[in-house]
PDB file of C-alpha atoms and ligand atoms in Angstrom:
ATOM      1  CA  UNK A   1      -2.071  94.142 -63.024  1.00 86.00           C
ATOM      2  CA  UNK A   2       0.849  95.919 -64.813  1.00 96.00           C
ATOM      3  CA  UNK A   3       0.839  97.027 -68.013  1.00 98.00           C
ATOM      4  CA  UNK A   4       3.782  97.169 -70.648  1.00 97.00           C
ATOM      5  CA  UNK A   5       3.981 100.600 -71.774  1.00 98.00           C
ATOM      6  CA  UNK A   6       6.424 102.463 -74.094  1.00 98.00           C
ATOM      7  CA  UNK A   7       7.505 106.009 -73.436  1.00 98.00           C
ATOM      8  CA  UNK A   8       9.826 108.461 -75.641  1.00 98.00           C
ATOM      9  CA  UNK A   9      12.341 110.720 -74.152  1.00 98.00           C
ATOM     10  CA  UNK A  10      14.075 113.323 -76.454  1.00 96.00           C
ATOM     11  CA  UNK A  11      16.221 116.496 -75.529  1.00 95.00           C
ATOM     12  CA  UNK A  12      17.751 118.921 -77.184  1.00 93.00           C
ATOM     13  CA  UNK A  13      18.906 121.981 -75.183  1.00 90.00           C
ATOM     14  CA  UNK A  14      21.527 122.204 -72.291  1.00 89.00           C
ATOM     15  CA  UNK A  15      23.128 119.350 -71.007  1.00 92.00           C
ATOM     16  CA  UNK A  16      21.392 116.901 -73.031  1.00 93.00           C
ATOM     17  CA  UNK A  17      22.224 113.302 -72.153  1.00 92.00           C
ATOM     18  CA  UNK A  18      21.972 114.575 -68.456  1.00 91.00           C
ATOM     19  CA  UNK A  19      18.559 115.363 -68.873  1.00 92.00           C
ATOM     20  CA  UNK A  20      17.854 111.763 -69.974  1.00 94.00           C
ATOM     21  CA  UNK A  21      19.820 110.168 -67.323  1.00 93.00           C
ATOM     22  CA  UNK A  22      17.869 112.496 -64.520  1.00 93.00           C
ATOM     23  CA  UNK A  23      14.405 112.022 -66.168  1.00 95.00           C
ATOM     24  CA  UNK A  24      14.967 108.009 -66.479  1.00 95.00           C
ATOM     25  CA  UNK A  25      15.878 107.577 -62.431  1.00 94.00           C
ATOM     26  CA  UNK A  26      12.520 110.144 -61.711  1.00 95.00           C
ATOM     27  CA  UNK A  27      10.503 107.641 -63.867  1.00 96.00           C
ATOM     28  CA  UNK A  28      11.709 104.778 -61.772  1.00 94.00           C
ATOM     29  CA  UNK A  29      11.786 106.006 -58.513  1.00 94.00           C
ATOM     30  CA  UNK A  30       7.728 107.569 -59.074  1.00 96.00           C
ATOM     31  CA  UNK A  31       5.491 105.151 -57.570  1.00 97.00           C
ATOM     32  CA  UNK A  32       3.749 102.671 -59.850  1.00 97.00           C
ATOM     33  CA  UNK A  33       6.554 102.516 -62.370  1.00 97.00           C
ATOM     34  CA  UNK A  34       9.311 100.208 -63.211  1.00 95.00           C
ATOM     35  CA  UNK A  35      11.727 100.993 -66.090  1.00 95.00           C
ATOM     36  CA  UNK A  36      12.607  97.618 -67.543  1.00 94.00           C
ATOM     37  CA  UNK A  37      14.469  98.171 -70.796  1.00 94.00           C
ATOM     38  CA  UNK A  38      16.386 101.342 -72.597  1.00 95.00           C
ATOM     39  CA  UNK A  39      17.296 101.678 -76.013  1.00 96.00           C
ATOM     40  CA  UNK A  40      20.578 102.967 -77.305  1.00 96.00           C
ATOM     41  CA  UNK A  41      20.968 106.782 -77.702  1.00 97.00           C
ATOM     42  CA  UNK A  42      20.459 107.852 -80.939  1.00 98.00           C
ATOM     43  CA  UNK A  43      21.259 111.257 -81.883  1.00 98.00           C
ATOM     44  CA  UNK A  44      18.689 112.738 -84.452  1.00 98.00           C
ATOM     45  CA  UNK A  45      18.528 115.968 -86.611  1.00 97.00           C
ATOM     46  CA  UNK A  46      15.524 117.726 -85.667  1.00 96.00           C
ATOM     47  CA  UNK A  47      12.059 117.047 -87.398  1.00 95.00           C
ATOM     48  CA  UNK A  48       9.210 119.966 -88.179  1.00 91.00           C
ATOM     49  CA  UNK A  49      11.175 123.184 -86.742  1.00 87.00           C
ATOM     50  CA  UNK A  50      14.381 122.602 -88.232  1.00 87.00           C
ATOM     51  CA  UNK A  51      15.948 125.579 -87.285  1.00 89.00           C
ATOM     52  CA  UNK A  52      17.191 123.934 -83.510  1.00 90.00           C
ATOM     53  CA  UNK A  53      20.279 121.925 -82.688  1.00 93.00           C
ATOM     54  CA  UNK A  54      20.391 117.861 -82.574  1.00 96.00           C
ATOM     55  CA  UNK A  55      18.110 116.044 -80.474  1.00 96.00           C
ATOM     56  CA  UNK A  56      19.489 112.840 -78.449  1.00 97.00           C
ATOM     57  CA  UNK A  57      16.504 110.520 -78.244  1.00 98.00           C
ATOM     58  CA  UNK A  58      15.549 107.052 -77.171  1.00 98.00           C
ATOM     59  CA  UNK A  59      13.050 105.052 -75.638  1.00 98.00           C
ATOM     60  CA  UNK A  60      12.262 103.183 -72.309  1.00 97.00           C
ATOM     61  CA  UNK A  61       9.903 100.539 -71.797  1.00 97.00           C
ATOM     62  CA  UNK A  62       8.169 100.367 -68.291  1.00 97.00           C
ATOM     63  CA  UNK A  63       6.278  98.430 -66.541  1.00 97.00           C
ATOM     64  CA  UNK A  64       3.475 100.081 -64.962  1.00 98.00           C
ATOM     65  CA  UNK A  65       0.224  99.747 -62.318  1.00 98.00           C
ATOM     66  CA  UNK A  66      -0.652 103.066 -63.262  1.00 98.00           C
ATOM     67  CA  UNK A  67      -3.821 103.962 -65.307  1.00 98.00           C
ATOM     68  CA  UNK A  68      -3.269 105.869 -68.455  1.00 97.00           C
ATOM     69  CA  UNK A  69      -4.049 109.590 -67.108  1.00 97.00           C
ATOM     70  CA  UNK A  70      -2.149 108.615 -64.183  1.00 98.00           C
ATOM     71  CA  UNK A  71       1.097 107.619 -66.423  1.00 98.00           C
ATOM     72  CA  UNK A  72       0.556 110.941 -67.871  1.00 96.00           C
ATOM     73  CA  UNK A  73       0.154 112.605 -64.785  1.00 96.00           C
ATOM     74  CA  UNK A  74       3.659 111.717 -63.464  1.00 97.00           C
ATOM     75  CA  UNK A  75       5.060 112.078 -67.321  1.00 96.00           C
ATOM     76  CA  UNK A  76       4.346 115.668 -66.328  1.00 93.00           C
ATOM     77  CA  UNK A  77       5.516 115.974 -63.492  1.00 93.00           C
ATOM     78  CA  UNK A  78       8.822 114.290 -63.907  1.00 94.00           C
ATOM     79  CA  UNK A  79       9.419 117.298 -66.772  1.00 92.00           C
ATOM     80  CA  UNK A  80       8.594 119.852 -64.257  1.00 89.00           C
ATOM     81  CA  UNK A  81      10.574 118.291 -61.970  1.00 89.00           C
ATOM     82  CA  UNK A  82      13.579 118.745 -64.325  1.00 87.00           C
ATOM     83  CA  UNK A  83      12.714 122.296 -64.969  1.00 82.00           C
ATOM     84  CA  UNK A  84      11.277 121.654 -68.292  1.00 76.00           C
ATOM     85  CA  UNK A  85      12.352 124.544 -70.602  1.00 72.00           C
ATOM     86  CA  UNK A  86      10.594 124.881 -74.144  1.00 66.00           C
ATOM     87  CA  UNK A  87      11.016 128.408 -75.447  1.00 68.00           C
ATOM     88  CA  UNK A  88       9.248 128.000 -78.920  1.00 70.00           C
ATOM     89  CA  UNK A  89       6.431 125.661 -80.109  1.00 72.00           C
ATOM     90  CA  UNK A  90       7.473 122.444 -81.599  1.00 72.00           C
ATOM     91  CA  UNK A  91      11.157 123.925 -80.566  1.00 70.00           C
ATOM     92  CA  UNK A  92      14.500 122.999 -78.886  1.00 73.00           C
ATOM     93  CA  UNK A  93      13.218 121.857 -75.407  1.00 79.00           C
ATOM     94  CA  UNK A  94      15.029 120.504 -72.475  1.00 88.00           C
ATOM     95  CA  UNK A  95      13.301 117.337 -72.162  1.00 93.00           C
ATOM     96  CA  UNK A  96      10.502 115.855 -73.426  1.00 93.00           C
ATOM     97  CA  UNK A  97       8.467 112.130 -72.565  1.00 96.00           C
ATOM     98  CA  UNK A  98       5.743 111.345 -74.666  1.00 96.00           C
ATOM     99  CA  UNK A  99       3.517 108.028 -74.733  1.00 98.00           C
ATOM    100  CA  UNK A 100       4.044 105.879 -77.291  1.00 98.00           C
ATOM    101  CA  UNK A 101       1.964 102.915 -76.718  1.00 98.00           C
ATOM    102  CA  UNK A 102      -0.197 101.906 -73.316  1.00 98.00           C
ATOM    103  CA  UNK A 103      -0.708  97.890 -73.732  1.00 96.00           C
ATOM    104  CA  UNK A 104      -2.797  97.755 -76.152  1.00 94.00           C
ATOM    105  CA  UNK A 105      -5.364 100.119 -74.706  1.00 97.00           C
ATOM    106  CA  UNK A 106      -6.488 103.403 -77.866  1.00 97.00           C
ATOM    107  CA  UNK A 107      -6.769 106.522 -75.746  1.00 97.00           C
ATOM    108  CA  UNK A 108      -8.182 109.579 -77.873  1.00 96.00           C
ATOM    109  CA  UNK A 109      -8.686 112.787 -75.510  1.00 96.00           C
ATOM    110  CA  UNK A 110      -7.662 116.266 -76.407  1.00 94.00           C
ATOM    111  CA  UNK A 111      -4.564 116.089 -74.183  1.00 93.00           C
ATOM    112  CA  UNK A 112      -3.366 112.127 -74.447  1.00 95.00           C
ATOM    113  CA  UNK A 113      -3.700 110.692 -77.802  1.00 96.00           C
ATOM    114  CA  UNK A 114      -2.382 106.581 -77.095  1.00 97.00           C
ATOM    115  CA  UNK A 115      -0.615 105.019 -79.615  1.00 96.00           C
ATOM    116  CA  UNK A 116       1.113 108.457 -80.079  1.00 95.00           C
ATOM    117  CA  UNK A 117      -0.409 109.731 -83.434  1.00 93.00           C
ATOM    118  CA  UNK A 118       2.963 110.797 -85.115  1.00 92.00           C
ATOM    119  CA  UNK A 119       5.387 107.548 -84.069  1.00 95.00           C
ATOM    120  CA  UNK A 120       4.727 105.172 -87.173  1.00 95.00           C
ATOM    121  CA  UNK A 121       6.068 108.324 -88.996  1.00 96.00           C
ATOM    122  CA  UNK A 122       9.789 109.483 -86.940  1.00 98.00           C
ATOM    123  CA  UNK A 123      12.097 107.101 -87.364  1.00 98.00           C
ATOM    124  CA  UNK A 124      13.820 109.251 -84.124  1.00 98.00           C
ATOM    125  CA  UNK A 125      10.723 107.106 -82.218  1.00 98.00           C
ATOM    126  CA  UNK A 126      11.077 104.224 -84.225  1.00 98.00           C
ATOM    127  CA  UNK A 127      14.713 103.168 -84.042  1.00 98.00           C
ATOM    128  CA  UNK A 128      14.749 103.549 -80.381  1.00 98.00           C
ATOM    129  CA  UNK A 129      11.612 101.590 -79.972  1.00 98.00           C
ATOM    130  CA  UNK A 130      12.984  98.641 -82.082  1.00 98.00           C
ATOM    131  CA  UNK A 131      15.861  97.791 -79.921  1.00 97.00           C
ATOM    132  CA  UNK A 132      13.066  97.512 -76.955  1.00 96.00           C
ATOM    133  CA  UNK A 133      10.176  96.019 -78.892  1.00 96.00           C
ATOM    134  CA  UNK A 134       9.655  92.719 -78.354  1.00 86.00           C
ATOM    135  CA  UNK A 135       9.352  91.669 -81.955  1.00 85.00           C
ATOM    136  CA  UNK A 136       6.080  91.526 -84.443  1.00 92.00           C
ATOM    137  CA  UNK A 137       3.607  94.173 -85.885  1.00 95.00           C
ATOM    138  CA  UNK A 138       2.458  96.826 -84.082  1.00 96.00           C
ATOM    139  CA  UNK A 139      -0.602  97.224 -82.533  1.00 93.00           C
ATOM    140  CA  UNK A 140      -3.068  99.166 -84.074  1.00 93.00           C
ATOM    141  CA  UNK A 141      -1.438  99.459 -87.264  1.00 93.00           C
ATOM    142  CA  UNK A 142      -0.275  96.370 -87.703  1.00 94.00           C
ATOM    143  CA  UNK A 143       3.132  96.744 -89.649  1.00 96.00           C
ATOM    144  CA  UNK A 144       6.582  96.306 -88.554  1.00 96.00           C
ATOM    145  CA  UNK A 145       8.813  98.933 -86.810  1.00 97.00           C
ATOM    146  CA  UNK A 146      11.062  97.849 -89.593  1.00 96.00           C
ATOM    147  CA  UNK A 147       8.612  98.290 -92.569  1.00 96.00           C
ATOM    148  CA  UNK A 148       7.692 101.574 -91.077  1.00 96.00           C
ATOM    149  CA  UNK A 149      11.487 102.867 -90.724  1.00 97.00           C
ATOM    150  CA  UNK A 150      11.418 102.417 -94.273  1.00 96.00           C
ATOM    151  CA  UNK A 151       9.084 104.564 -95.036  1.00 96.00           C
ATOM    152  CA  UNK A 152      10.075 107.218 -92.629  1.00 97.00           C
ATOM    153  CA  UNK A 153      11.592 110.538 -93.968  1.00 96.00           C
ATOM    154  CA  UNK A 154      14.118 111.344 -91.658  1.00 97.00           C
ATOM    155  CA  UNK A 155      15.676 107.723 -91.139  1.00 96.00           C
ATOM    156  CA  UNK A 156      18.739 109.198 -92.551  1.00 96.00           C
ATOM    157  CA  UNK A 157      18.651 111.592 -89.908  1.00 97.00           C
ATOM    158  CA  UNK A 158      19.512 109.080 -86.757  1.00 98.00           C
ATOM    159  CA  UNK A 159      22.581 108.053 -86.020  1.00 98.00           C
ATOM    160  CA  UNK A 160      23.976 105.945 -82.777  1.00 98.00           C
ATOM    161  CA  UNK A 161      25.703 108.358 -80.193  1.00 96.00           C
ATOM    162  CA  UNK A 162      25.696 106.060 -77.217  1.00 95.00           C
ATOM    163  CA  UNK A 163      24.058 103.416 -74.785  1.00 92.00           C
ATOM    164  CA  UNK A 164      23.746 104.101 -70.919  1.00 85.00           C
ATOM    165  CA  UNK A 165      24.942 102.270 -68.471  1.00 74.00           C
ATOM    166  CA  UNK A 166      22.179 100.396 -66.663  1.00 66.00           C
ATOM    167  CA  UNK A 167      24.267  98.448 -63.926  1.00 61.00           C
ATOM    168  CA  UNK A 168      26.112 101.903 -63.214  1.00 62.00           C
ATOM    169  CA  UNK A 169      22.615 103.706 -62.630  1.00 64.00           C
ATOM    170  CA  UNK A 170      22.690 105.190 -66.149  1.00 65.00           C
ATOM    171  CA  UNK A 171      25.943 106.635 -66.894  1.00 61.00           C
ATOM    172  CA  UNK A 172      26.411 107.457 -70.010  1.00 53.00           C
ATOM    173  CA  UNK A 173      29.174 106.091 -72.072  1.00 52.00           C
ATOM    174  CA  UNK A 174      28.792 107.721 -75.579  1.00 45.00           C
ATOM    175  CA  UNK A 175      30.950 106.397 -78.328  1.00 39.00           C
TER     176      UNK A 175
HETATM  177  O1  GSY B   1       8.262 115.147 -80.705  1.00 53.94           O
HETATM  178  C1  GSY B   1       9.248 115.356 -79.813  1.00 53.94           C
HETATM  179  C2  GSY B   1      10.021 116.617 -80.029  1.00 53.94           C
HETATM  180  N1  GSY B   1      10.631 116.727 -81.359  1.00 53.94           N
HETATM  181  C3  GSY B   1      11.683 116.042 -81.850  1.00 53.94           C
HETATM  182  C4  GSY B   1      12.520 115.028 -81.319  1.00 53.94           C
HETATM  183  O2  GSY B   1      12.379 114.539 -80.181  1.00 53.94           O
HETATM  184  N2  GSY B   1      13.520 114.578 -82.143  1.00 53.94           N
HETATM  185  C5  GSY B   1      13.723 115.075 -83.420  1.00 53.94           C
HETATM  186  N3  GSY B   1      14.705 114.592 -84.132  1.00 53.94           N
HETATM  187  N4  GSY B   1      12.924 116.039 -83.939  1.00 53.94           N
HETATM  188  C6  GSY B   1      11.926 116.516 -83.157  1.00 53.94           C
HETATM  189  N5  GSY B   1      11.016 117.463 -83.446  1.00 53.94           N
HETATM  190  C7  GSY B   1      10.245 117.579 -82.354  1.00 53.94           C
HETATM  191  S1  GSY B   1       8.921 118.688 -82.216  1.00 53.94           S
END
């Protein structure tokens, strides 16, 4: 049976909005997954290493047969894929996908923590998610996106820079 899950993308070196389009069409043409909503584009000043240029982030929900290791699995692969490019910890990379939520299935290894530990606390995770979430608490912690925008530090830090183009397979048309 498939499984709603919730997956971040953020980039912040090179051709950046690129990177999303070309990791959002690997997603959906890897076996097992089907991309069913995007957020806008938001483009975010960078949290914890500071000294790195803007990120553009967003969020996709998907639709997925795959088991949780296996979602990560192709996560990982779909970054190689794109030639993933980090040069510093925590610094600018060229794309990254994490896993925000998996149904509502708590996965706690030492490589795949699920709900993503850190998301209540970015509101570069959070404002994305909200235009996909399908309304009410979240699971696990059982607030609002909105409640926890609130209390995120660097809500000031997000702005809108676009939306892509779903009918035009994902061209971008930024402000
Ligand atoms: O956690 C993902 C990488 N990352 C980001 C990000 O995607 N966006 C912003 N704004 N800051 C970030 N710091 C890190 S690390």
């Amino acid at each position: 049976m498939a499984v709603r899950a919730y997956l971040a993308l953020g980039s912040n070196m090179g051709e950046r909005e690129q990177q999303l389009v070309r990791a959002l069409k690997a997603l959906q043409a890897a076996p097992g997954i089907t991309v069913t909503a995007l957020s806008k584009v938001y483009e975010t000043e960078p949290v914890g290493y500071v000294e790195q240029g803007a990120f553009l982030n967003m969020v996709a929900a998907i639709e997925t047969e795959l088991p949780p290791l296996a979602l990560l699995e192709t996560v990982l692969a779909v970054e190689q894929e794109l030639g993933r490019v980090r040069t510093v910890r925590w610094g600018p990379r060229t794309i990254d996908i994490d896993i925000l939520l998996y149904g509502e299935e708590r996965i706690d290894l030492p490589h795949l923590q699920i709900p993503h530990p850190e998301m209540t606390r970015r509101a570069f995770v959070l404002v994305p998610l909200a235009d996909v979430w399908h309304g009410g608490p979240l699971p696990f912690w059982g607030q609002t996106i909105e409640a926890c925008i609130r209390l995120a530090e660097d809500a000031k830090g997000v702005q809108t820079w676009g939306t892509l183009d779903w009918e035009t397979g994902f061209d971008l048309s930024a402000n």
